CSV table of C-alpha atoms and ligand atoms in Angstrom, one decimal:
chain,number,residue,atom,x,y,z
A,24,MET,CA,-11.6,117.8,41.9
A,25,ARG,CA,-8.6,117.2,44.1
A,26,VAL,CA,-6.1,114.7,42.8
A,27,GLY,CA,-2.7,113.6,43.9
A,28,TYR,CA,0.1,111.2,44.2
A,29,TYR,CA,2.2,109.7,47.0
A,30,GLN,CA,5.9,109.2,46.2
A,31,PHE,CA,7.8,107.3,48.8
A,32,ASN,CA,10.4,104.5,49.3
A,33,PRO,CA,8.8,101.1,49.7
A,34,LEU,CA,11.0,98.4,51.3
A,35,PHE,CA,11.2,95.1,49.3
A,36,GLY,CA,8.9,92.4,50.7
A,37,GLU,CA,7.7,94.4,53.7
A,38,VAL,CA,4.1,94.5,52.6
A,39,LYS,CA,2.6,95.3,55.9
A,40,ARG,CA,5.1,98.0,56.7
A,41,ASN,CA,4.6,99.6,53.3
A,42,LEU,CA,0.8,99.5,53.6
A,43,ASP,CA,1.1,101.1,57.1
A,44,VAL,CA,3.3,103.9,55.7
A,45,VAL,CA,0.7,104.6,53.0
A,46,ALA,CA,-2.2,104.5,55.5
A,47,THR,CA,-0.5,106.8,57.9
A,48,ARG,CA,0.5,109.3,55.3
A,49,LEU,CA,-2.9,109.3,53.5
A,50,GLY,CA,-4.6,109.7,56.9
A,51,GLN,CA,-3.5,113.3,56.7
A,52,VAL,CA,-4.7,113.9,53.1
A,53,GLN,CA,-8.0,115.0,51.7
A,54,CYS,CA,-8.6,114.3,48.0
A,55,ASP,CA,-10.9,112.6,45.5
A,56,LEU,CA,-8.2,110.6,43.7
A,57,MET,CA,-4.8,109.4,44.9
A,58,VAL,CA,-2.3,107.5,42.8
A,59,LEU,CA,0.4,105.3,44.3
A,60,PRO,CA,3.5,103.8,42.6
A,61,GLU,CA,3.8,100.5,40.7
A,62,LEU,CA,4.3,97.5,43.0
A,63,PHE,CA,4.0,100.0,45.9
A,64,ALA,CA,3.6,97.4,48.8
A,65,SER,CA,5.8,94.5,47.5
A,66,GLY,CA,8.8,96.3,46.1
A,67,TYR,CA,10.1,96.0,42.5
A,68,GLN,CA,13.3,94.1,42.1
A,69,PHE,CA,12.3,90.4,42.1
A,70,LEU,CA,15.0,87.8,41.6
A,71,SER,CA,12.8,84.8,40.6
A,72,LYS,CA,9.4,83.7,39.6
A,73,ALA,CA,9.2,82.0,43.0
A,74,GLU,CA,9.7,85.4,44.7
A,75,VAL,CA,6.9,86.9,42.6
A,76,ASP,CA,4.6,84.0,43.4
A,77,ALA,CA,5.3,84.4,47.1
A,78,LEU,CA,4.3,88.1,47.1
A,79,ALA,CA,1.6,87.9,44.5
A,80,GLU,CA,-1.9,88.5,45.8
A,81,THR,CA,-5.4,87.7,44.5
A,82,VAL,CA,-7.5,90.7,43.7
A,83,PRO,CA,-9.6,91.9,45.4
A,84,GLU,CA,-9.2,89.4,48.3
A,85,GLY,CA,-5.5,90.0,49.0
A,86,PRO,CA,-4.1,92.2,51.7
A,87,THR,CA,-3.1,95.1,49.5
A,88,THR,CA,-6.4,95.6,47.8
A,89,GLN,CA,-8.3,95.1,51.1
A,90,ARG,CA,-6.2,97.7,52.8
A,91,LEU,CA,-6.8,100.1,49.9
A,92,LEU,CA,-10.5,99.4,50.2
A,93,GLU,CA,-10.4,100.3,53.9
A,94,LEU,CA,-8.5,103.5,53.2
A,95,ALA,CA,-10.8,104.5,50.4
A,96,GLN,CA,-13.8,104.2,52.7
A,97,GLU,CA,-12.2,105.9,55.7
A,98,ARG,CA,-10.8,108.8,53.7
A,99,THR,CA,-13.6,108.9,51.1
A,100,MET,CA,-11.2,108.8,48.2
A,101,HIS,CA,-10.5,106.8,45.1
A,102,LEU,CA,-7.1,105.1,45.0
A,103,VAL,CA,-5.0,103.6,42.2
A,104,GLY,CA,-2.0,101.5,43.1
A,105,GLY,CA,0.2,98.7,41.7
A,106,LEU,CA,0.7,95.2,43.0
A,107,PRO,CA,1.8,91.7,41.9
A,108,GLU,CA,-1.4,89.9,41.1
A,109,ARG,CA,-2.0,86.1,41.0
A,110,HIS,CA,-4.8,85.1,38.6
A,111,GLY,CA,-5.4,81.8,36.8
A,112,GLY,CA,-2.0,80.3,37.5
A,113,ARG,CA,-0.2,83.4,36.2
A,114,CYS,CA,1.3,86.5,37.9
A,115,TYR,CA,0.6,90.0,36.5
A,116,ASN,CA,2.1,93.4,37.2
A,117,SER,CA,-1.3,95.0,37.9
A,118,ALA,CA,-2.9,98.1,39.3
A,119,VAL,CA,-6.2,98.2,41.1
A,120,VAL,CA,-8.8,100.9,41.2
A,121,VAL,CA,-10.9,101.2,44.4
A,122,GLY,CA,-13.2,103.8,45.9
A,123,PRO,CA,-15.6,104.5,48.8
A,124,GLU,CA,-18.1,102.5,46.8
A,125,GLY,CA,-15.9,99.4,46.7
A,126,PHE,CA,-13.6,97.6,44.3
A,127,LEU,CA,-13.8,99.0,40.8
A,128,GLY,CA,-11.4,96.8,38.8
A,129,VAL,CA,-7.9,95.9,37.8
A,130,TYR,CA,-5.5,96.7,35.0
A,131,ARG,CA,-2.7,94.3,34.1
A,132,LYS,CA,0.4,95.9,32.7
A,133,ALA,CA,0.6,95.4,28.9
A,134,HIS,CA,4.2,96.4,28.2
A,135,LEU,CA,6.6,94.6,30.6
A,136,PHE,CA,10.0,96.2,31.1
A,137,PHE,CA,13.4,94.5,31.3
A,138,GLN,CA,13.4,91.5,33.8
A,139,GLU,CA,9.7,91.9,34.5
A,140,THR,CA,9.4,89.9,31.2
A,141,LEU,CA,11.1,86.9,33.1
A,142,TYR,CA,8.7,86.9,36.0
A,143,PHE,CA,5.3,88.3,34.9
A,144,SER,CA,2.8,87.5,32.2
A,145,PRO,CA,1.9,90.3,29.8
A,146,GLY,CA,-1.4,91.9,30.8
A,147,ASP,CA,-4.6,90.6,29.2
A,148,THR,CA,-7.1,93.3,30.4
A,149,GLY,CA,-6.5,95.9,27.7
A,150,PHE,CA,-6.6,99.5,28.7
A,151,ARG,CA,-9.5,100.4,30.9
A,152,VAL,CA,-11.4,103.5,31.9
A,153,TRP,CA,-13.6,103.9,35.0
A,154,ASP,CA,-16.2,106.6,35.7
A,155,ILE,CA,-15.7,107.7,39.3
A,156,GLY,CA,-18.2,110.4,39.2
A,157,SER,CA,-15.9,113.4,39.3
A,158,ALA,CA,-14.0,112.2,36.2
A,159,ARG,CA,-13.3,109.2,34.0
A,160,ILE,CA,-10.0,107.7,34.9
A,161,GLY,CA,-7.8,105.4,32.8
A,162,VAL,CA,-4.8,103.4,34.1
A,163,MET,CA,-1.5,102.4,32.6
A,164,VAL,CA,1.6,101.2,34.4
A,165,CYS,CA,5.2,102.7,34.1
A,166,PHE,CA,6.8,101.5,30.8
A,167,ASP,CA,3.4,101.6,29.1
A,168,TRP,CA,4.3,105.3,28.6
A,169,PHE,CA,6.9,104.2,26.0
A,170,TYR,CA,4.0,103.0,23.7
A,171,PRO,CA,2.0,106.1,22.7
A,172,GLU,CA,-0.9,103.7,21.8
A,173,ALA,CA,-1.5,103.1,25.5
A,174,THR,CA,-2.4,106.7,26.4
A,175,ARG,CA,-4.1,107.2,23.0
A,176,THR,CA,-6.3,104.2,23.6
A,177,LEU,CA,-7.2,105.5,27.1
A,178,ALA,CA,-8.1,108.9,25.5
A,179,LEU,CA,-10.2,107.2,22.8
A,180,LYS,CA,-12.0,105.4,25.5
A,181,GLY,CA,-12.9,108.7,27.2
A,182,ALA,CA,-10.3,109.0,30.0
A,183,ASP,CA,-10.0,112.5,31.4
A,184,ILE,CA,-7.1,111.5,33.7
A,185,VAL,CA,-4.4,108.9,33.0
A,186,CYS,CA,-3.3,107.4,36.3
A,187,HIS,CA,0.2,106.1,36.0
A,188,PRO,CA,1.7,104.1,38.8
A,189,SER,CA,5.4,103.8,38.1
A,190,ASN,CA,8.8,102.6,39.2
A,191,LEU,CA,11.0,104.6,36.8
A,192,VAL,CA,14.7,104.1,36.5
A,193,LEU,CA,15.5,105.8,33.2
A,194,PRO,CA,15.3,109.6,32.9
A,195,HIS,CA,12.9,110.2,30.0
A,196,CYS,CA,9.4,109.5,31.2
A,197,PRO,CA,8.6,112.7,33.1
A,198,ASP,CA,9.3,114.9,30.1
A,199,ALA,CA,7.7,112.4,27.7
A,200,MET,CA,4.5,112.3,29.7
A,201,VAL,CA,4.1,116.0,29.1
A,202,THR,CA,3.8,115.1,25.4
A,203,ARG,CA,1.5,112.1,26.1
A,204,CYS,CA,-0.9,114.5,27.8
A,205,LEU,CA,-0.6,117.3,25.2
A,206,GLU,CA,-1.2,114.9,22.3
A,207,ASN,CA,-4.2,113.3,23.9
A,208,ARG,CA,-5.6,116.3,25.9
A,209,VAL,CA,-5.7,114.4,29.1
A,210,PHE,CA,-4.4,114.9,32.6
A,211,GLY,CA,-1.6,112.7,33.6
A,212,ILE,CA,-0.7,111.7,37.2
A,213,THR,CA,2.6,109.7,37.3
A,214,ALA,CA,3.2,108.3,40.8
A,215,ASN,CA,6.8,107.1,41.0
A,216,ARG,CA,8.9,105.9,43.9
A,217,ILE,CA,12.3,106.9,45.3
A,218,GLY,CA,15.2,105.0,46.8
A,219,PHE,CA,17.1,102.1,45.3
A,220,GLU,CA,17.1,98.3,45.2
A,221,ALA,CA,20.2,96.1,44.7
A,222,ARG,CA,19.0,92.7,45.6
A,223,GLY,CA,20.8,89.4,45.2
A,224,GLY,CA,23.8,90.7,43.3
A,225,GLN,CA,21.7,92.4,40.6
A,226,ASP,CA,22.5,95.8,39.2
A,227,ARG,CA,21.4,98.6,41.4
A,228,LEU,CA,18.1,100.1,40.4
A,229,THR,CA,17.9,103.8,41.4
A,230,TYR,CA,14.3,105.1,41.1
A,231,ILE,CA,14.1,108.7,39.8
A,232,GLY,CA,11.2,110.1,41.8
A,233,LYS,CA,9.9,113.1,39.9
A,234,SER,CA,6.3,112.1,40.3
A,235,GLN,CA,4.1,114.7,38.5
A,236,ILE,CA,0.8,116.0,37.5
A,237,VAL,CA,0.4,117.3,33.9
A,238,SER,CA,-2.5,119.2,32.4
A,239,PRO,CA,-4.3,118.4,29.1
A,240,ARG,CA,-2.5,121.4,27.5
A,241,GLY,CA,0.8,120.0,28.4
A,242,ARG,CA,1.5,122.2,31.5
A,243,LEU,CA,3.6,120.6,34.2
A,244,LEU,CA,1.4,121.5,37.2
A,245,HIS,CA,3.8,119.9,39.7
A,246,ARG,CA,6.8,117.7,39.8
A,247,ALA,CA,8.3,116.1,42.9
A,248,PRO,CA,12.0,116.0,43.8
A,249,ALA,CA,14.1,113.1,42.6
A,250,ASP,CA,14.9,111.7,46.0
A,251,GLN,CA,12.5,112.9,48.6
A,252,GLU,CA,9.1,111.6,49.8
A,253,ASP,CA,6.3,113.7,48.5
A,254,VAL,CA,2.6,113.6,48.9
A,255,ARG,CA,0.9,116.2,46.7
A,256,VAL,CA,-2.7,117.2,46.0
A,257,LEU,CA,-3.8,119.7,43.4
A,258,GLU,CA,-7.2,121.0,42.4
A,259,ILE,CA,-8.0,120.3,38.7
A,260,GLY,CA,-11.0,120.7,36.4
A,261,PRO,CA,-11.4,117.4,34.6
A,262,ALA,CA,-13.7,119.1,32.0
A,263,GLU,CA,-10.6,120.6,30.5
A,264,ALA,CA,-9.8,117.2,29.1
A,265,ARG,CA,-13.2,116.8,27.4
A,266,ASP,CA,-12.7,119.7,25.1
A,267,LYS,CA,-10.7,118.2,22.3
A,268,SER,CA,-10.9,121.2,20.0
A,269,LEU,CA,-7.4,122.5,19.2
A,270,ASN,CA,-8.6,125.5,17.2
A,271,PRO,CA,-11.6,126.3,15.0
A,272,TYR,CA,-10.2,123.9,12.4
A,273,ASN,CA,-8.7,121.0,14.3
A,274,GLU,CA,-10.4,118.5,16.5
A,275,LEU,CA,-7.8,116.3,18.2
A,276,LEU,CA,-9.4,112.8,17.9
A,277,ARG,CA,-11.7,113.4,15.0
A,278,ASP,CA,-8.8,114.5,12.8
A,279,ARG,CA,-6.8,111.3,13.2
A,280,ARG,CA,-5.8,109.8,9.8
A,281,LYS,CA,-6.7,106.2,10.7
A,282,ASP,CA,-6.5,105.4,6.9
A,283,LEU,CA,-2.8,106.2,7.0
A,284,TYR,CA,-1.8,104.5,10.2
A,285,GLU,CA,-0.5,101.0,10.3
A,286,LEU,CA,-2.6,98.6,12.4
B,302,ACM,C1,9.1,100.2,34.5
B,302,ACM,O1,8.2,99.8,33.7
B,302,ACM,N1,8.9,99.8,35.8
B,302,ACM,C2,10.2,100.9,34.1
């Protein structure tokens, strides 16, 4: 199975331009699964709820999901990417999953970071896993990494690969995701962005790049530079994530001491 990420510098509010950039770049790529950053077509640094509302899209009818659906068909690939979603009078920081077979579903970010808490509603979908044939893929968005329960829940639900659209600004996640993958025996694909935003007198947000693919044994298979565009595809064997045996005595998920863990 060929999996990858596309790390680039989206421009705030320029949805069509950002979608064109993605379509052009992915037109040169062959893979089964491609992960794009969080809010990859809208940009990240919103200044108000009104701004979020203006850029939020319905799913799957909105332009971002429709463009991803076209790309998925043309390129015969599955895509996971983040967008601001409008649903039932609320806006969510969401990620959609699409494939050549059509729209598969949406995940709404559970753990909102910093000023996202002002503008978005906390996700209500729970952590979801989709069987795309070559693998079972789970989705979480950026700051969800800080809550180990997110990756663990995806692993318990059978995810082989955790797709992780991100807009990281703090330095810790790339190394921490190695542990998330090791402790759950899953692949992790973190698709981060590069560049910076400093809109409306707000503090400058510098995105750290370093998108990466990690193996279920905690091996860093590839990490992107901090400040350069990078599209990367690697061959992986998703079956590696299904063997949860750590040694003849320890089975990763079976040996959890649920009786000792707080709910
Ligand atoms: C983040 O959750 N975008 C840091």
